[in-house]
């Protein structure tokens, strides 16, 4: 891999943490990109614009830029006969159309990417495209088809693709949960525990496990897992911490632990100030502090926070933002 390609790959990872800085770095070298790297450069630009769309109050201009850059990159890759780059750009394109809610088109593009990756014998590329197919099939509520796609991806990913293997096991957990095959769901969740790439993913995995244990009516174990979720997110994201804590309160009430639930609610008062960036979430917490604590009021608060997750300023609730 050339020095320039390695730099692009590094920026492709760094965009998750700081897309604005990455876009500035990319724009700074746009005029000097070596021709062999034009397609990858445009793909990374497009994917960075896509991330910015998710963090902007006006997402459409950024999504449009993402589409334009990736489409141009696909054209260049096809013209150069760079099948591997074309497959990569098809996957990037699938993410954009999925963000627009068109999971059928996203699925079609992931399937195209898989065919191209197979043609150039890119095993990891095939694994990633099958993973995305599983995700889009799940969103389309075609879970019985999503499961074999994920299992096929799992067979293709090498051990070095730890984050991808983790996510595949986790998503299989979600699939089997939806199919009410809780034993298989827990087996994949346990397999994922050995591969957790970061505290964020650890918290999301424990959250899945909490829901699985609740489905199996082991509320005490579900409560323990959810308490850990709230602890981890208290250091990562105020909104996610608030949602996990509200779910924890619900579990405590279901077990008849009214006093403990009240104490848990009072313990999240400290979140109100950092939640000021999102009045919906802050209002949900304040609402729980008023009047009697009932399951219906807790469910209403949980629903309010879930709705807030769909808004662009949810990202602003990250600790340190």
Coordinates of N, CA and C in Angstrom, one line a residue, residues 40-213:
X40 N -10.7 6.2 -4.3 CA -10.7 6.0 -2.8 C -10.8 7.4 -2.1
X41 N -10.1 8.4 -2.7 CA -10.2 9.8 -2.1 C -11.7 10.2 -2.1
X42 N -12.4 10.1 -3.3 CA -13.8 10.5 -3.4 C -14.7 9.7 -2.4
X43 N -14.4 8.4 -2.3 CA -15.1 7.6 -1.3 C -15.0 8.1 0.1
X44 N -13.8 8.4 0.5 CA -13.6 8.8 1.9 C -14.3 10.2 2.1
X45 N -14.1 11.1 1.1 CA -14.8 12.4 1.1 C -16.3 12.2 1.3
X46 N -16.9 11.3 0.5 CA -18.4 11.1 0.5 C -18.8 10.5 1.9
X47 N -18.0 9.6 2.4 CA -18.4 9.0 3.7 C -18.2 10.0 4.8
X48 N -17.3 10.9 4.7 CA -17.1 12.0 5.7 C -18.3 12.9 5.7
X49 N -18.8 13.3 4.5 CA -19.9 14.1 4.3 C -21.2 13.4 4.9
X50 N -21.2 12.1 4.8 CA -22.4 11.3 5.3 C -22.4 11.4 6.9
X51 N -21.2 11.3 7.5 CA -21.1 11.4 8.9 C -21.6 12.8 9.4
X52 N -21.1 13.8 8.6 CA -21.5 15.2 9.0 C -23.0 15.4 8.8
X53 N -23.6 14.7 7.9 CA -25.1 14.8 7.7 C -25.8 14.4 9.0
X54 N -25.3 13.3 9.6 CA -25.9 12.8 10.8 C -25.7 13.7 12.0
X55 N -24.9 14.7 11.9 CA -24.6 15.5 13.1 C -25.0 17.0 12.8
X56 N -25.7 17.2 11.7 CA -26.1 18.5 11.3 C -27.6 18.7 11.4
X57 N -28.1 19.9 11.7 CA -29.5 20.3 11.7 C -30.0 20.3 10.3
X58 N -29.1 20.5 9.3 CA -29.5 20.5 7.9 C -28.8 19.4 7.2
X59 N -29.3 18.2 7.3 CA -28.5 17.0 6.8 C -28.5 16.9 5.3
X60 N -29.6 17.4 4.6 CA -29.7 17.2 3.1 C -28.5 17.7 2.3
X61 N -28.0 18.9 2.5 CA -26.8 19.3 1.7 C -25.6 18.3 1.9
X62 N -25.4 17.9 3.1 CA -24.3 16.9 3.3 C -24.5 15.6 2.7
X63 N -25.8 15.1 2.8 CA -26.1 13.8 2.1 C -25.9 13.9 0.6
X64 N -26.3 15.1 0.0 CA -26.2 15.3 -1.4 C -24.7 15.3 -1.8
X65 N -23.9 15.9 -1.0 CA -22.4 15.9 -1.3 C -21.9 14.5 -1.2
X66 N -22.4 13.7 -0.2 CA -21.9 12.3 -0.1 C -22.3 11.6 -1.3
X67 N -23.5 11.7 -1.8 CA -23.9 11.0 -3.0 C -23.1 11.4 -4.2
X68 N -22.8 12.7 -4.4 CA -22.1 13.2 -5.6 C -20.7 12.6 -5.6
X69 N -20.0 12.7 -4.4 CA -18.6 12.3 -4.3 C -18.5 10.8 -4.6
X70 N -19.4 10.0 -4.0 CA -19.3 8.5 -4.1 C -19.7 8.1 -5.5
X71 N -20.7 8.7 -6.1 CA -21.1 8.4 -7.5 C -19.9 8.7 -8.5
X72 N -19.2 9.8 -8.3 CA -18.1 10.2 -9.1 C -17.0 9.2 -9.0
X73 N -16.8 8.8 -7.7 CA -15.7 7.8 -7.4 C -16.1 6.4 -8.1
X74 N -17.3 6.0 -8.1 CA -17.7 4.8 -8.7 C -17.5 4.9 -10.2
X75 N -17.8 6.0 -10.8 CA -17.5 6.2 -12.3 C -16.0 6.0 -12.6
X76 N -15.2 6.7 -11.8 CA -13.8 6.6 -12.0 C -13.3 5.2 -11.8
X77 N -13.7 4.5 -10.8 CA -13.3 3.1 -10.5 C -13.7 2.2 -11.7
X78 N -14.9 2.3 -12.2 CA -15.4 1.5 -13.3 C -14.6 1.8 -14.5
X79 N -14.3 3.1 -14.8 CA -13.5 3.5 -16.0 C -12.1 2.9 -15.9
X80 N -11.5 2.8 -14.7 CA -10.2 2.3 -14.6 C -10.1 0.8 -14.5
X81 N -11.3 0.2 -14.4 CA -11.4 -1.3 -14.2 C -10.9 -1.7 -12.8
X82 N -11.1 -0.8 -11.8 CA -10.6 -1.1 -10.4 C -11.8 -1.7 -9.7
X83 N -12.0 -3.0 -9.8 CA -13.2 -3.7 -9.3 C -13.2 -3.6 -7.8
X84 N -12.1 -3.7 -7.1 CA -12.1 -3.7 -5.7 C -12.6 -2.3 -5.2
X85 N -12.1 -1.2 -5.8 CA -12.6 0.1 -5.4 C -14.0 0.3 -5.7
X86 N -14.5 -0.2 -6.8 CA -15.9 -0.1 -7.2 C -16.8 -0.8 -6.2
X87 N -16.4 -2.0 -5.7 CA -17.1 -2.7 -4.7 C -17.2 -1.9 -3.4
X88 N -16.0 -1.3 -3.0 CA -16.0 -0.5 -1.8 C -16.9 0.7 -1.9
X89 N -16.9 1.4 -3.1 CA -17.8 2.5 -3.3 C -19.3 2.2 -3.3
X90 N -19.6 1.0 -3.8 CA -21.0 0.5 -3.8 C -21.5 0.4 -2.4
X91 N -20.6 -0.2 -1.5 CA -21.0 -0.3 -0.1 C -21.2 1.1 0.5
X92 N -20.3 2.0 0.3 CA -20.4 3.4 0.8 C -21.7 4.0 0.3
X93 N -22.0 3.7 -0.9 CA -23.3 4.3 -1.5 C -24.5 3.7 -0.8
X94 N -24.4 2.4 -0.4 CA -25.5 1.7 0.3 C -25.8 2.4 1.6
X95 N -24.7 2.8 2.3 CA -24.9 3.5 3.6 C -25.7 4.8 3.4
X96 N -25.4 5.5 2.3 CA -26.1 6.8 2.1 C -27.6 6.6 1.8
X97 N -27.9 5.7 0.9 CA -29.3 5.5 0.6 C -30.0 4.9 1.8
X98 N -29.3 4.1 2.6 CA -30.0 3.6 3.9 C -30.3 4.7 4.8
X99 N -29.4 5.7 4.9 CA -29.7 6.9 5.7 C -30.9 7.6 5.2
X100 N -31.2 7.5 4.0 CA -32.4 8.1 3.4 C -33.7 7.2 3.6
X101 N -33.4 6.0 4.2 CA -34.5 5.1 4.5 C -34.9 4.2 3.4
X102 N -34.1 4.1 2.3 CA -34.3 3.2 1.2 C -33.5 1.9 1.4
X103 N -34.0 1.0 2.2 CA -33.2 -0.2 2.5 C -33.3 -1.2 1.4
X104 N -34.2 -1.1 0.5 CA -34.3 -2.0 -0.6 C -33.1 -1.7 -1.6
X105 N -33.0 -0.4 -1.9 CA -31.9 0.0 -2.8 C -30.5 -0.3 -2.1
X106 N -30.5 0.0 -0.8 CA -29.2 -0.3 0.0 C -28.9 -1.7 -0.1
X107 N -29.9 -2.6 0.0 CA -29.6 -4.0 -0.1 C -29.1 -4.4 -1.5
X108 N -29.7 -3.8 -2.5 CA -29.3 -4.1 -3.9 C -27.9 -3.7 -4.1
X109 N -27.5 -2.6 -3.6 CA -26.1 -2.2 -3.8 C -25.1 -3.0 -3.0
X110 N -25.5 -3.5 -1.8 CA -24.6 -4.4 -1.0 C -24.5 -5.7 -1.7
X111 N -25.5 -6.2 -2.4 CA -25.5 -7.4 -3.2 C -24.5 -7.2 -4.4
X112 N -24.6 -6.1 -5.0 CA -23.7 -5.8 -6.1 C -22.2 -5.7 -5.7
X113 N -22.0 -5.1 -4.5 CA -20.7 -5.1 -3.9 C -20.2 -6.5 -3.7
X114 N -21.0 -7.3 -3.2 CA -20.6 -8.7 -2.9 C -20.1 -9.4 -4.2
X115 N -20.9 -9.2 -5.2 CA -20.6 -9.9 -6.5 C -19.2 -9.4 -7.0
X116 N -19.0 -8.1 -6.9 CA -17.7 -7.5 -7.4 C -16.5 -8.0 -6.5
X117 N -16.8 -8.0 -5.2 CA -15.7 -8.5 -4.3 C -15.4 -10.0 -4.5
X118 N -16.4 -10.8 -4.8 CA -16.1 -12.2 -5.2 C -15.3 -12.3 -6.5
X119 N -15.6 -11.4 -7.4 CA -14.9 -11.4 -8.7 C -13.4 -11.2 -8.5
X120 N -13.1 -10.2 -7.6 CA -11.6 -9.9 -7.4 C -11.1 -10.7 -6.2
X121 N -11.8 -11.7 -5.7 CA -11.3 -12.5 -4.6 C -11.0 -11.8 -3.3
X122 N -11.8 -10.8 -3.0 CA -11.6 -10.0 -1.8 C -12.5 -10.6 -0.7
X123 N -11.9 -11.5 0.1 CA -12.7 -12.2 1.1 C -13.2 -11.2 2.2
X124 N -12.4 -10.3 2.6 CA -12.9 -9.3 3.6 C -14.0 -8.5 3.1
X125 N -13.8 -8.0 1.8 CA -14.9 -7.2 1.1 C -16.2 -8.0 1.0
X126 N -16.1 -9.3 0.7 CA -17.3 -10.1 0.7 C -18.0 -10.2 2.1
X127 N -17.1 -10.3 3.1 CA -17.7 -10.4 4.5 C -18.4 -9.1 4.8
X128 N -17.8 -8.0 4.5 CA -18.5 -6.7 4.8 C -19.8 -6.5 4.0
X129 N -19.8 -6.9 2.8 CA -21.0 -6.7 2.0 C -22.1 -7.7 2.5
X130 N -21.8 -8.9 2.9 CA -22.7 -9.8 3.5 C -23.3 -9.3 4.8
X131 N -22.4 -8.7 5.6 CA -22.8 -8.1 6.9 C -23.8 -7.0 6.6
X132 N -23.5 -6.1 5.6 CA -24.5 -5.0 5.4 C -25.8 -5.6 4.8
X133 N -25.7 -6.7 4.0 CA -27.0 -7.3 3.5 C -27.8 -7.8 4.7
X134 N -27.1 -8.4 5.7 CA -27.8 -8.8 6.9 C -28.5 -7.7 7.6
X135 N -27.8 -6.5 7.7 CA -28.4 -5.4 8.4 C -29.6 -4.8 7.7
X136 N -29.5 -4.7 6.3 CA -30.6 -4.2 5.6 C -31.8 -5.1 5.6
X137 N -31.5 -6.4 5.5 CA -32.6 -7.4 5.6 C -33.3 -7.3 6.9
X138 N -32.5 -7.1 8.0 CA -33.1 -6.9 9.3 C -34.0 -5.7 9.4
X139 N -33.6 -4.6 8.8 CA -34.4 -3.4 8.8 C -35.6 -3.6 8.0
X140 N -35.6 -4.4 7.0 CA -36.7 -4.7 6.1 C -37.6 -5.8 6.7
X141 N -37.3 -6.2 8.0 CA -38.0 -7.2 8.7 C -38.0 -8.5 8.0
X142 N -36.9 -8.8 7.3 CA -36.7 -10.1 6.6 C -35.6 -10.9 7.4
X143 N -35.9 -11.0 8.7 CA -34.9 -11.6 9.6 C -34.5 -13.0 9.3
X144 N -35.4 -13.9 8.9 CA -34.9 -15.2 8.5 C -33.9 -15.2 7.4
X145 N -33.9 -14.2 6.5 CA -32.9 -14.1 5.5 C -31.6 -13.3 6.0
X146 N -31.8 -12.5 7.0 CA -30.7 -11.8 7.5 C -29.7 -12.7 8.2
X147 N -30.3 -13.7 8.9 CA -29.4 -14.6 9.7 C -28.4 -15.3 8.9
X148 N -28.8 -16.0 7.8 CA -27.7 -16.7 7.0 C -26.7 -15.7 6.4
X149 N -27.2 -14.5 6.1 CA -26.2 -13.5 5.5 C -25.1 -13.2 6.6
X150 N -25.6 -13.0 7.8 CA -24.6 -12.7 8.9 C -23.7 -13.9 9.2
X151 N -24.3 -15.1 9.1 CA -23.5 -16.3 9.4 C -22.5 -16.5 8.3
X152 N -22.8 -16.2 7.0 CA -21.9 -16.3 5.9 C -20.7 -15.2 6.1
X153 N -21.1 -14.0 6.6 CA -20.1 -13.0 6.9 C -19.1 -13.5 7.9
X154 N -19.7 -14.2 8.9 CA -18.9 -14.7 10.1 C -17.8 -15.7 9.6
X155 N -18.2 -16.5 8.6 CA -17.3 -17.5 8.1 C -16.1 -16.9 7.2
X156 N -16.4 -15.7 6.7 CA -15.4 -15.0 5.8 C -14.4 -14.1 6.6
X157 N -14.9 -13.5 7.7 CA -14.0 -12.5 8.4 C -12.8 -13.3 9.0
X158 N -11.6 -12.8 8.8 CA -10.5 -13.4 9.5 C -10.5 -12.8 11.0
X159 N -9.7 -13.5 11.8 CA -9.6 -13.0 13.2 C -9.1 -11.6 13.3
X160 N -8.3 -11.1 12.3 CA -7.8 -9.8 12.4 C -8.9 -8.7 12.3
X161 N -10.1 -9.1 11.7 CA -11.2 -8.2 11.6 C -12.1 -8.3 12.9
X162 N -11.5 -8.0 14.0 CA -12.1 -8.2 15.3 C -13.4 -7.4 15.5
X163 N -13.4 -6.1 15.1 CA -14.5 -5.3 15.3 C -15.7 -5.8 14.4
X164 N -15.4 -6.3 13.2 CA -16.4 -6.8 12.3 C -17.0 -8.1 12.9
X165 N -16.2 -9.0 13.4 CA -16.6 -10.2 14.0 C -17.5 -9.9 15.2
X166 N -17.1 -9.0 16.0 CA -17.9 -8.6 17.2 C -19.3 -8.1 16.7
X167 N -19.3 -7.2 15.8 CA -20.6 -6.6 15.3 C -21.5 -7.7 14.7
X168 N -20.9 -8.7 14.0 CA -21.7 -9.7 13.4 C -22.4 -10.6 14.5
X169 N -21.6 -11.0 15.5 CA -22.1 -11.7 16.6 C -23.3 -10.9 17.3
X170 N -23.0 -9.7 17.5 CA -24.0 -8.8 18.2 C -25.3 -8.7 17.4
X171 N -25.1 -8.5 16.1 CA -26.3 -8.4 15.3 C -27.1 -9.7 15.1
X172 N -26.4 -10.8 15.2 CA -27.0 -12.1 15.2 C -27.8 -12.3 16.5
X173 N -27.3 -11.7 17.6 CA -28.1 -11.7 18.8 C -29.4 -10.9 18.7
X174 N -29.4 -9.8 18.0 CA -30.6 -9.1 17.7 C -31.6 -9.9 16.9
X175 N -31.0 -10.5 15.8 CA -31.9 -11.3 14.9 C -32.5 -12.5 15.7
X176 N -31.8 -13.2 16.4 CA -32.3 -14.4 17.1 C -33.3 -13.9 18.2
X177 N -33.0 -12.7 18.8 CA -34.0 -12.2 19.8 C -35.3 -11.9 19.1
X178 N -35.3 -11.3 18.0 CA -36.5 -11.0 17.2 C -37.3 -12.3 16.9
X179 N -36.5 -13.4 16.6 CA -37.1 -14.7 16.2 C -37.4 -15.5 17.5
X180 N -37.2 -14.9 18.7 CA -37.5 -15.5 20.0 C -36.7 -16.8 20.2
X181 N -35.5 -16.9 19.6 CA -34.6 -18.0 19.8 C -33.5 -17.4 20.8
X182 N -33.9 -17.3 22.1 CA -33.1 -16.6 23.0 C -31.8 -17.4 23.4
X183 N -31.8 -18.7 23.3 CA -30.6 -19.4 23.6 C -29.5 -19.1 22.6
X184 N -29.9 -19.1 21.3 CA -28.9 -18.7 20.2 C -28.5 -17.3 20.4
X185 N -29.4 -16.4 20.7 CA -29.1 -15.0 20.9 C -28.1 -14.8 22.0
X186 N -28.3 -15.4 23.1 CA -27.3 -15.3 24.2 C -25.9 -15.9 23.8
X187 N -25.9 -17.0 23.1 CA -24.7 -17.6 22.6 C -23.9 -16.6 21.8
X188 N -24.5 -15.9 20.9 CA -23.8 -15.0 20.1 C -23.3 -13.7 20.9
X189 N -24.2 -13.4 21.9 CA -23.8 -12.2 22.7 C -22.6 -12.6 23.6
X190 N -22.5 -13.8 24.0 CA -21.4 -14.3 24.8 C -20.1 -14.3 24.0
X191 N -20.3 -14.8 22.7 CA -19.1 -14.8 21.8 C -18.6 -13.4 21.5
X192 N -19.5 -12.4 21.5 CA -19.1 -11.1 21.2 C -18.4 -10.5 22.4
X193 N -18.6 -10.9 23.6 CA -18.0 -10.4 24.8 C -16.5 -10.5 24.7
X194 N -16.0 -11.6 24.1 CA -14.5 -11.8 24.0 C -13.9 -10.8 23.0
X195 N -14.7 -10.1 22.3 CA -14.1 -9.3 21.1 C -14.5 -7.8 21.2
X196 N -15.0 -7.3 22.4 CA -15.5 -5.9 22.5 C -14.4 -4.9 22.1
X197 N -14.6 -4.1 21.1 CA -13.6 -3.2 20.6 C -13.5 -1.9 21.4
X198 N -14.5 -1.5 22.2 CA -14.4 -0.3 22.9 C -15.5 -0.2 24.0
X199 N -15.4 0.7 25.0 CA -16.5 0.7 26.0 C -17.9 1.0 25.4
X200 N -18.0 1.8 24.4 CA -19.3 2.1 23.7 C -19.9 0.8 23.3
X201 N -19.2 -0.1 22.6 CA -19.7 -1.3 22.1 C -20.0 -2.3 23.3
X202 N -19.2 -2.2 24.3 CA -19.4 -3.0 25.5 C -20.8 -2.7 26.1
X203 N -21.1 -1.4 26.2 CA -22.3 -1.0 26.8 C -23.5 -1.4 25.9
X204 N -23.4 -1.3 24.6 CA -24.4 -1.8 23.7 C -24.7 -3.3 23.8
X205 N -23.6 -4.0 24.0 CA -23.7 -5.5 24.1 C -24.4 -5.8 25.4
X206 N -24.0 -5.2 26.5 CA -24.7 -5.4 27.8 C -26.2 -5.1 27.7
X207 N -26.5 -4.0 26.9 CA -27.9 -3.6 26.7 C -28.7 -4.7 26.1
X208 N -28.1 -5.3 25.0 CA -28.7 -6.5 24.4 C -29.0 -7.6 25.3
X209 N -27.9 -7.9 26.1 CA -28.0 -9.0 27.1 C -29.1 -8.7 28.1
X210 N -29.2 -7.5 28.5 CA -30.3 -7.1 29.5 C -31.7 -7.4 28.9
X211 N -31.9 -7.0 27.7 CA -33.2 -7.3 27.0 C -33.4 -8.8 26.9
X212 N -32.4 -9.5 26.6 CA -32.6 -11.0 26.5 C -32.9 -11.6 27.8
X213 N -32.3 -11.2 28.9 CA -32.6 -11.7 30.2 C -34.0 -11.3 30.6

